[in-house]
Amino acid sequence: MSSRTNRWRKTVSLEQINNLNKRFRQLSSNKETLSREDLASIPDLDNNPIRLQIINAFFDKRNLSQSEVGIVQEIGFEEFLMVLTHFQPAAMDITEDNREKLRRTKLRFLFNMHDTDGNGIITLEEYRQAVEELLSKAGTIAPETVKAIADAAMLDVASTTRGKMEPDEFYEGITFEHFLQILKTLDIETTMHVRFLNLDTANMRCGK
Amino acid sequence: MRGISHPTSGAVGEFFSKRLSMTMKLAVYFLTTGLTLLTLPCGSFTEVPSKPSGTVTVLPPVHPAGGPQAFPNAEKSDLPVFAMNYSRIQVPFEITLWVLLASFAKIGFHIYHKVTFWVPESCLLISIGLMVGAIMHAVHEEPPSVLSYNIFFLYILPPMVLDSGYFMPTRPFFENIGTVLWFAVVGTLWNSIGVGMSLYGVCQIGALEVQDINLQENLLFASIISAVDPVAVLNVFEDVSVNEQLYIVVFGESLFSDAVTVVLYNMFTFVAEMPVVETVDVFLGVAKFFVVGLGGLAFGLVFGFVASFTTRFTSNVREIEPLFIFMYSYLAYLVAELFNISSIMAIVTCALTMKYYVEENVTQRSCTTIRHVVKMLSSISETLIFFFLGVVTITTEHEWNWGYILFTLLFAFLWRGLGILVLTQIINPFRTIPFNFKDQFMLGYSGLRGAVTFALVFTLPDHIVRKKLFVTATICIILFTVFIQGISIRPLVEFINVRRTNRNLDTINVEVHSRLMEHAIAGIEDICGQWGHYYWKDKFMKFNNQILRKILIKDNQAESSIVALYKKLELQNAMEILDTVSEGTSTAPSVISLRKEKGPGKPKRKFVAADLRKMHDILSKNMYKIRQQTTEYTTKHSLPNDSHTKEILIRRHGTIRRSLRLRSFQSPTLSGGGYPSAPRSRIGQPSRSSSRVSLPLRRLDTLTEVSSSAGVDLVDERSGGRGRAGGRGKSRLNSSSSDSRVPAPPCHFDSSEVFHGNRDSMPEQEEPLSLSVTWAEEPSDHDDSSTQNPLLRRPRWNPVKPKNP
């Protein structure tokens, strides 16, 4: 168990973990491990434009531990929880250091969602992919617009982080540090969290 | 002052205009005061205007002793050449005078910026009222008794509430709706009951001689003084940009506490007449509360939807589009009053529902008109009330009772503070971003009382024996809170250093990633089987997009906020380019240019008038709709500063680009000589001014496309206002059509519900021009029929390359 899960466990109650366990069992049809198909069959997720990326995030080794890269096929409850720790709320009395760490963790999650090939850099192609998926449910968007938006965003990053560039220079992609820099106005440590309720809503819904 | 200034006005002119307006103001004060005084002897006004009393009298026909006569023998009187009939016009005349007087006062206040900075407008209005009241008192006159229960509730309150409802920032409101309702409803109840009980306890003390006030009356009084009206505080909050949660809670609390207070007022007035209160009545009261609240909500929703539906078909009757909005909201209010349910809830819900759909259906002009009129009406209402408050303070008979009044003040503050503490403790665990102590202090401190409180106490039924005492106590508490808390809130906010919102500029990255995050959270919530905030929001948005929008909005084109933001940024960039190239241009007499001509050091930017006209011709044939959505803001005293421009939706036509490209290539070069040569090296330069100058003509495409002449209503109310600092020109393109006005450089753009823009990233928008060279491998972008990305516009300038449309 990682220290992060440990820390998180202090902020959630036993009941919440029990509920999550029940939900896990429900999703995995009472097997020990969860596979992609189990997650993909949740009907509510269909409306989510980035459902594939979210599902992949659960099986992404980078979210499960700090050092490895790659994809696993199945996850157990521990790993399920570990992914969910990314969404823990910031405690009221959190110190500045911890706040920064929490921020990095959450931004790392988002970064990993983009960086599908795992090389630590978000390239233009990957960004375009992400924007296209994001806009896919929002009505018909011309592909040029998508490209244009992604390009504009990359340019924005490049200009913020690299400043002036020579005409022949090439900007390879967004590294994690750049990512942190451009998103520093986003209050992510407070807004990106899911509150796990004590109420057992897993059984309240019909179907998965 | 306004953004339009005479080109020739210099410092001297300003000096004189200041002096002149001061003198004029004083003159008008005296004039209107004199006139007001003159009107007083003519008797007080009743609700039904008296019949006109002419100077010609006709006696009934007198039959002479002889036979019948054809015409009655009327007494002959002379035809009046000059007659004065004051009583006929008394009512409207006095009201108009008062409003005019107060408006002059407002003009006067704004001359000295320091004054409005430190002293909230409500204070100033009350002060003027006090002065006029003092004058009246000195000449022993009574103020016209215009304020009655019906007049207040039917004519004065609706505009104020409509204003708050219409300009409520929707997204923060719905995100914090639980907290807002918690503080408003439970908080007001807590305050009323707490203060009422304590005062009743105090009344038992014989020494104060208030034993005749029974429990019901105490509760009634307490409920009246629990209505908060923190307009002054909200202004300060907005200026300082405190964190969004605090802002919206204070805003929402004021609105809903009014609703709760009115309900309680009605309930307790009824109860005060009852000799005995039984338990059954208490339960009935609670039940009535719910019925009233939810009923108001339902009515508001119904009217809101009907109004939205109506505006779908109003494209042929544009001139009366705003009328629908006002009629429907007022109707919602009145129908709710008919059934004795909460009319404030009804009108607020109606406004909230309507706003979203109506602003998409209705033309830009109607939008602006609606906003203006809402503000105007609410301003009139508030002005009248505060003014009246000032006058009444001096002129009525007061019943002063030290003990009761002091205890009232004490308990009001005590219970509010206590209430905030307790309520926050309870609700903090449910909140995403909990309130810390500073927030709580601010929350408690913003409990100013204002217009509604005064009106309610003034219109108490006369059978309440100690009405005068209540009026005095209320006036005391209002004056105390408005003056002392209102003035001290500004330094306090700075001193305490409340948590502020990040009002940085929204960039594409931030927008994309916040959307990403929201979807991720919604996905996680789905996976975990939770029903969180985002789950409901997602569901609602789905419902909205699939069903509601199709019914209620004509010409439905759902657009993602990311795309909208992108287009807006593009537009901003384009307009900035336009601005730089047309600096110093004066094509037509009515071009308004605030910024003075730069010195001769500026590189040449000759832009031939013929080009402008050509471009305008092209654009006028094509359809553009640039729309500004409502900016939310709170002050009753000013309109949204359009430098906080929100989303702009643009519809483009691909053909325009092509045709423009052709023409622009054929027109004379934009920036004179050395431009076509080696643009690459130019672009690589660091300084901003050079990158502005060496703009390839192609960039004009974008800017001229979006700055169309016809059909664009880019109204820029405060173009001369703050924020548009130097470096940006104020020149405007003019064309023959009257409604084309390309606003001056768009300084502050942000996506919805962010309060201020930050100008610092404007330079960054410039950089992409220079960085475009780095994207070497993008041949696919370069096709004629697609929309070129101006941010990635490459400086490849090839004057001989013909473009076939």
mmCIF file of N, CA and C in Angstrom, chain A residues 30-114:
data_model
loop_
_atom_site.group_PDB
_atom_site.id
_atom_site.type_symbol
_atom_site.label_atom_id
_atom_site.label_comp_id
_atom_site.label_asym_id
_atom_site.label_seq_id
_atom_site.Cartn_x
_atom_site.Cartn_y
_atom_site.Cartn_z
ATOM 1 N N ASN A 30 -18.423 -9.685 -8.975
ATOM 2 C CA ASN A 30 -17.927 -10.503 -7.879
ATOM 3 C C ASN A 30 -16.633 -11.234 -8.149
ATOM 4 N N LYS A 31 -15.932 -10.839 -9.166
ATOM 5 C CA LYS A 31 -14.596 -11.419 -9.349
ATOM 6 C C LYS A 31 -13.623 -10.638 -8.495
ATOM 7 N N GLU A 32 -12.402 -11.147 -8.466
ATOM 8 C CA GLU A 32 -11.401 -10.458 -7.656
ATOM 9 C C GLU A 32 -10.850 -9.234 -8.362
ATOM 10 N N THR A 33 -10.830 -9.293 -9.682
ATOM 11 C CA THR A 33 -10.205 -8.189 -10.409
ATOM 12 C C THR A 33 -11.187 -7.575 -11.385
ATOM 13 N N LEU A 34 -10.853 -6.365 -11.747
ATOM 14 C CA LEU A 34 -11.699 -5.584 -12.636
ATOM 15 C C LEU A 34 -10.990 -5.488 -13.974
ATOM 16 N N SER A 35 -11.722 -5.694 -15.032
ATOM 17 C CA SER A 35 -11.092 -5.524 -16.339
ATOM 18 C C SER A 35 -11.742 -4.365 -17.058
ATOM 19 N N ARG A 36 -11.175 -4.065 -18.226
ATOM 20 C CA ARG A 36 -11.682 -2.926 -18.972
ATOM 21 C C ARG A 36 -13.149 -3.059 -19.356
ATOM 22 N N GLU A 37 -13.499 -4.239 -19.748
ATOM 23 C CA GLU A 37 -14.865 -4.425 -20.253
ATOM 24 C C GLU A 37 -15.873 -4.151 -19.144
ATOM 25 N N ASP A 38 -15.446 -4.496 -17.909
ATOM 26 C CA ASP A 38 -16.359 -4.238 -16.803
ATOM 27 C C ASP A 38 -16.647 -2.743 -16.698
ATOM 28 N N LEU A 39 -15.591 -1.964 -16.781
ATOM 29 C CA LEU A 39 -15.808 -0.530 -16.655
ATOM 30 C C LEU A 39 -16.540 0.025 -17.871
ATOM 31 N N ALA A 40 -16.219 -0.548 -19.022
ATOM 32 C CA ALA A 40 -16.817 0.009 -20.236
ATOM 33 C C ALA A 40 -18.304 -0.233 -20.299
ATOM 34 N N SER A 41 -18.784 -1.160 -19.484
ATOM 35 C CA SER A 41 -20.201 -1.474 -19.600
ATOM 36 C C SER A 41 -21.068 -0.623 -18.698
ATOM 37 N N ILE A 42 -20.514 0.339 -18.031
ATOM 38 C CA ILE A 42 -21.340 1.224 -17.189
ATOM 39 C C ILE A 42 -22.123 2.152 -18.113
ATOM 40 N N PRO A 43 -23.424 2.133 -18.039
ATOM 41 C CA PRO A 43 -24.199 2.899 -19.026
ATOM 42 C C PRO A 43 -24.041 4.409 -18.903
ATOM 43 N N ASP A 44 -23.876 4.913 -17.712
ATOM 44 C CA ASP A 44 -23.809 6.370 -17.579
ATOM 45 C C ASP A 44 -22.577 6.949 -18.210
ATOM 46 N N LEU A 45 -21.549 6.115 -18.316
ATOM 47 C CA LEU A 45 -20.319 6.648 -18.863
ATOM 48 C C LEU A 45 -20.431 6.940 -20.343
ATOM 49 N N ASP A 46 -21.456 6.400 -20.967
ATOM 50 C CA ASP A 46 -21.552 6.577 -22.414
ATOM 51 C C ASP A 46 -21.604 8.030 -22.822
ATOM 52 N N ASN A 47 -22.173 8.839 -21.961
ATOM 53 C CA ASN A 47 -22.305 10.241 -22.352
ATOM 54 C C ASN A 47 -21.043 11.030 -22.126
ATOM 55 N N ASN A 48 -20.097 10.406 -21.510
ATOM 56 C CA ASN A 48 -18.918 11.158 -21.173
ATOM 57 C C ASN A 48 -17.975 11.195 -22.367
ATOM 58 N N PRO A 49 -17.565 12.353 -22.819
ATOM 59 C CA PRO A 49 -16.724 12.392 -24.017
ATOM 60 C C PRO A 49 -15.361 11.761 -23.831
ATOM 61 N N ILE A 50 -14.882 11.720 -22.604
ATOM 62 C CA ILE A 50 -13.531 11.184 -22.460
ATOM 63 C C ILE A 50 -13.558 9.842 -21.759
ATOM 64 N N ARG A 51 -14.599 9.085 -21.992
ATOM 65 C CA ARG A 51 -14.737 7.851 -21.220
ATOM 66 C C ARG A 51 -13.578 6.911 -21.427
ATOM 67 N N LEU A 52 -13.097 6.830 -22.666
ATOM 68 C CA LEU A 52 -11.996 5.900 -22.918
ATOM 69 C C LEU A 52 -10.774 6.283 -22.109
ATOM 70 N N GLN A 53 -10.521 7.562 -22.063
ATOM 71 C CA GLN A 53 -9.340 7.990 -21.330
ATOM 72 C C GLN A 53 -9.482 7.749 -19.847
ATOM 73 N N ILE A 54 -10.695 7.914 -19.355
ATOM 74 C CA ILE A 54 -10.900 7.673 -17.930
ATOM 75 C C ILE A 54 -10.691 6.204 -17.640
ATOM 76 N N ILE A 55 -11.260 5.373 -18.493
ATOM 77 C CA ILE A 55 -11.104 3.930 -18.262
ATOM 78 C C ILE A 55 -9.638 3.552 -18.346
ATOM 79 N N ASN A 56 -8.964 4.094 -19.327
ATOM 80 C CA ASN A 56 -7.537 3.777 -19.454
ATOM 81 C C ASN A 56 -6.763 4.215 -18.243
ATOM 82 N N ALA A 57 -7.225 5.295 -17.634
ATOM 83 C CA ALA A 57 -6.482 5.806 -16.490
ATOM 84 C C ALA A 57 -6.436 4.797 -15.360
ATOM 85 N N PHE A 58 -7.481 3.975 -15.284
ATOM 86 C CA PHE A 58 -7.468 2.994 -14.213
ATOM 87 C C PHE A 58 -6.433 1.919 -14.450
ATOM 88 N N PHE A 59 -6.128 1.706 -15.705
ATOM 89 C CA PHE A 59 -5.225 0.606 -16.007
ATOM 90 C C PHE A 59 -3.839 1.081 -16.351
ATOM 91 N N ASP A 60 -3.627 2.341 -16.145
ATOM 92 C CA ASP A 60 -2.339 2.930 -16.478
ATOM 93 C C ASP A 60 -1.401 2.759 -15.302
ATOM 94 N N LYS A 61 -0.280 2.144 -15.572
ATOM 95 C CA LYS A 61 0.615 1.847 -14.462
ATOM 96 C C LYS A 61 1.133 3.110 -13.799
ATOM 97 N N ARG A 62 1.210 4.163 -14.584
ATOM 98 C CA ARG A 62 1.767 5.376 -14.007
ATOM 99 C C ARG A 62 0.891 5.920 -12.896
ATOM 100 N N ASN A 63 -0.395 5.634 -12.984
ATOM 101 C CA ASN A 63 -1.258 6.100 -11.911
ATOM 102 C C ASN A 63 -1.224 5.167 -10.724
ATOM 103 N N LEU A 64 -0.745 3.965 -10.987
ATOM 104 C CA LEU A 64 -0.790 2.991 -9.906
ATOM 105 C C LEU A 64 0.467 3.046 -9.059
ATOM 106 N N SER A 65 1.552 3.364 -9.711
ATOM 107 C CA SER A 65 2.762 3.552 -8.917
ATOM 108 C C SER A 65 3.602 4.598 -9.613
ATOM 109 N N GLN A 66 4.551 5.104 -8.932
ATOM 110 C CA GLN A 66 5.258 6.264 -9.459
ATOM 111 C C GLN A 66 6.181 5.926 -10.606
ATOM 112 N N SER A 67 6.736 4.738 -10.587
ATOM 113 C CA SER A 67 7.893 4.529 -11.451
ATOM 114 C C SER A 67 7.609 3.764 -12.725
ATOM 115 N N GLU A 68 6.617 2.937 -12.728
ATOM 116 C CA GLU A 68 6.486 2.083 -13.885
ATOM 117 C C GLU A 68 5.684 2.748 -14.978
ATOM 118 N N VAL A 69 5.912 2.213 -16.156
ATOM 119 C CA VAL A 69 5.167 2.706 -17.304
ATOM 120 C C VAL A 69 4.529 1.500 -17.955
ATOM 121 N N GLY A 70 3.372 1.699 -18.537
ATOM 122 C CA GLY A 70 2.762 0.571 -19.225
ATOM 123 C C GLY A 70 1.313 0.418 -18.823
ATOM 124 N N ILE A 71 0.762 -0.653 -19.269
ATOM 125 C CA ILE A 71 -0.670 -0.850 -19.022
ATOM 126 C C ILE A 71 -0.867 -2.224 -18.406
ATOM 127 N N VAL A 72 -1.737 -2.288 -17.475
ATOM 128 C CA VAL A 72 -2.113 -3.593 -16.950
ATOM 129 C C VAL A 72 -3.477 -3.956 -17.505
ATOM 130 N N GLN A 73 -3.769 -5.210 -17.428
ATOM 131 C CA GLN A 73 -5.038 -5.640 -17.990
ATOM 132 C C GLN A 73 -6.137 -5.689 -16.951
ATOM 133 N N GLU A 74 -5.713 -5.987 -15.754
ATOM 134 C CA GLU A 74 -6.743 -6.109 -14.721
ATOM 135 C C GLU A 74 -6.242 -5.458 -13.448
ATOM 136 N N ILE A 75 -7.169 -4.951 -12.664
ATOM 137 C CA ILE A 75 -6.742 -4.344 -11.407
ATOM 138 C C ILE A 75 -7.563 -4.913 -10.258
ATOM 139 N N GLY A 76 -6.963 -4.922 -9.137
ATOM 140 C CA GLY A 76 -7.671 -5.356 -7.944
ATOM 141 C C GLY A 76 -8.198 -4.166 -7.181
ATOM 142 N N PHE A 77 -8.756 -4.427 -6.022
ATOM 143 C CA PHE A 77 -9.378 -3.349 -5.265
ATOM 144 C C PHE A 77 -8.356 -2.323 -4.800
ATOM 145 N N GLU A 78 -7.161 -2.799 -4.442
ATOM 146 C CA GLU A 78 -6.120 -1.878 -3.996
ATOM 147 C C GLU A 78 -5.807 -0.851 -5.082
ATOM 148 N N GLU A 79 -5.618 -1.376 -6.271
ATOM 149 C CA GLU A 79 -5.286 -0.460 -7.366
ATOM 150 C C GLU A 79 -6.456 0.464 -7.675
ATOM 151 N N PHE A 80 -7.651 -0.075 -7.581
ATOM 152 C CA PHE A 80 -8.856 0.741 -7.788
ATOM 153 C C PHE A 80 -8.845 1.928 -6.830
ATOM 154 N N LEU A 81 -8.549 1.624 -5.576
ATOM 155 C CA LEU A 81 -8.500 2.698 -4.584
ATOM 156 C C LEU A 81 -7.382 3.679 -4.893
ATOM 157 N N MET A 82 -6.271 3.123 -5.357
ATOM 158 C CA MET A 82 -5.134 3.987 -5.586
ATOM 159 C C MET A 82 -5.437 5.029 -6.651
ATOM 160 N N VAL A 83 -6.155 4.589 -7.662
ATOM 161 C CA VAL A 83 -6.519 5.572 -8.687
ATOM 162 C C VAL A 83 -7.457 6.610 -8.093
ATOM 163 N N LEU A 84 -8.330 6.154 -7.221
ATOM 164 C CA LEU A 84 -9.291 7.104 -6.655
ATOM 165 C C LEU A 84 -8.654 8.094 -5.688
ATOM 166 N N THR A 85 -7.451 7.759 -5.205
ATOM 167 C CA THR A 85 -6.832 8.708 -4.281
ATOM 168 C C THR A 85 -6.480 10.011 -4.990
ATOM 169 N N HIS A 86 -6.403 9.921 -6.287
ATOM 170 C CA HIS A 86 -6.120 11.161 -7.008
ATOM 171 C C HIS A 86 -7.213 12.189 -6.831
ATOM 172 N N PHE A 87 -8.358 11.699 -6.422
ATOM 173 C CA PHE A 87 -9.482 12.627 -6.317
ATOM 174 C C PHE A 87 -9.827 12.962 -4.896
ATOM 175 N N GLN A 88 -8.881 12.783 -4.012
ATOM 176 C CA GLN A 88 -9.205 13.078 -2.640
ATOM 177 C C GLN A 88 -9.274 14.588 -2.427
ATOM 178 N N PRO A 89 -10.131 15.003 -1.526
ATOM 179 C CA PRO A 89 -10.229 16.429 -1.253
ATOM 180 C C PRO A 89 -9.063 16.915 -0.427
ATOM 181 N N ALA A 90 -8.835 18.184 -0.497
ATOM 182 C CA ALA A 90 -7.792 18.777 0.323
ATOM 183 C C ALA A 90 -8.362 19.046 1.694
ATOM 184 N N ALA A 91 -7.685 18.582 2.720
ATOM 185 C CA ALA A 91 -8.189 18.805 4.080
ATOM 186 C C ALA A 91 -8.122 20.274 4.401
ATOM 187 N N MET A 92 -8.919 20.676 5.353
ATOM 188 C CA MET A 92 -8.998 22.104 5.646
ATOM 189 C C MET A 92 -7.696 22.664 6.154
ATOM 190 N N ASP A 93 -6.973 21.842 6.896
ATOM 191 C CA ASP A 93 -5.781 22.391 7.546
ATOM 192 C C ASP A 93 -4.526 21.911 6.823
ATOM 193 N N ILE A 94 -4.609 21.803 5.543
ATOM 194 C CA ILE A 94 -3.486 21.230 4.814
ATOM 195 C C ILE A 94 -2.339 22.232 4.772
ATOM 196 N N THR A 95 -1.131 21.722 4.879
ATOM 197 C CA THR A 95 0.019 22.632 4.844
ATOM 198 C C THR A 95 0.343 22.985 3.400
ATOM 199 N N GLU A 96 1.159 23.993 3.245
ATOM 200 C CA GLU A 96 1.508 24.438 1.906
ATOM 201 C C GLU A 96 2.225 23.357 1.123
ATOM 202 N N ASP A 97 3.112 22.686 1.794
ATOM 203 C CA ASP A 97 3.871 21.604 1.142
ATOM 204 C C ASP A 97 2.950 20.516 0.629
ATOM 205 N N ASN A 98 2.098 20.080 1.522
ATOM 206 C CA ASN A 98 1.191 19.002 1.149
ATOM 207 C C ASN A 98 0.253 19.443 0.060
ATOM 208 N N ARG A 99 -0.112 20.719 0.127
ATOM 209 C CA ARG A 99 -1.012 21.232 -0.906
ATOM 210 C C ARG A 99 -0.341 21.152 -2.257
ATOM 211 N N GLU A 100 0.948 21.510 -2.260
ATOM 212 C CA GLU A 100 1.684 21.461 -3.513
ATOM 213 C C GLU A 100 1.798 20.038 -4.012
ATOM 214 N N LYS A 101 2.028 19.135 -3.079
ATOM 215 C CA LYS A 101 2.152 17.725 -3.471
ATOM 216 C C LYS A 101 0.843 17.204 -4.027
ATOM 217 N N LEU A 102 -0.213 17.564 -3.358
ATOM 218 C CA LEU A 102 -1.537 17.119 -3.804
ATOM 219 C C LEU A 102 -1.819 17.636 -5.202
ATOM 220 N N ARG A 103 -1.439 18.873 -5.397
ATOM 221 C CA ARG A 103 -1.639 19.505 -6.694
ATOM 222 C C ARG A 103 -0.886 18.759 -7.771
ATOM 223 N N ARG A 104 0.326 18.423 -7.465
ATOM 224 C CA ARG A 104 1.132 17.709 -8.445
ATOM 225 C C ARG A 104 0.518 16.360 -8.753
ATOM 226 N N THR A 105 0.048 15.694 -7.719
ATOM 227 C CA THR A 105 -0.555 14.389 -7.944
ATOM 228 C C THR A 105 -1.729 14.491 -8.907
ATOM 229 N N LYS A 106 -2.587 15.458 -8.634
ATOM 230 C CA LYS A 106 -3.777 15.556 -9.463
ATOM 231 C C LYS A 106 -3.434 15.965 -10.887
ATOM 232 N N LEU A 107 -2.488 16.895 -10.983
ATOM 233 C CA LEU A 107 -2.116 17.310 -12.327
ATOM 234 C C LEU A 107 -1.418 16.185 -13.060
ATOM 235 N N ARG A 108 -0.720 15.381 -12.319
ATOM 236 C CA ARG A 108 -0.066 14.232 -12.930
ATOM 237 C C ARG A 108 -1.097 13.297 -13.535
ATOM 238 N N PHE A 109 -2.191 13.132 -12.827
ATOM 239 C CA PHE A 109 -3.270 12.292 -13.346
ATOM 240 C C PHE A 109 -3.756 12.818 -14.690
ATOM 241 N N LEU A 110 -4.015 14.104 -14.729
ATOM 242 C CA LEU A 110 -4.489 14.691 -15.980
ATOM 243 C C LEU A 110 -3.431 14.561 -17.071
ATOM 244 N N PHE A 111 -2.193 14.774 -16.668
ATOM 245 C CA PHE A 111 -1.115 14.675 -17.638
ATOM 246 C C PHE A 111 -1.072 13.279 -18.238
ATOM 247 N N ASN A 112 -1.191 12.299 -17.380
ATOM 248 C CA ASN A 112 -1.128 10.930 -17.877
ATOM 249 C C ASN A 112 -2.288 10.615 -18.808
ATOM 250 N N MET A 113 -3.403 11.288 -18.580
ATOM 251 C CA MET A 113 -4.534 11.056 -19.487
ATOM 252 C C MET A 113 -4.201 11.503 -20.901
ATOM 253 N N HIS A 114 -3.406 12.561 -20.984
ATOM 254 C CA HIS A 114 -3.033 13.043 -22.305
ATOM 255 C C HIS A 114 -1.956 12.198 -22.934
#
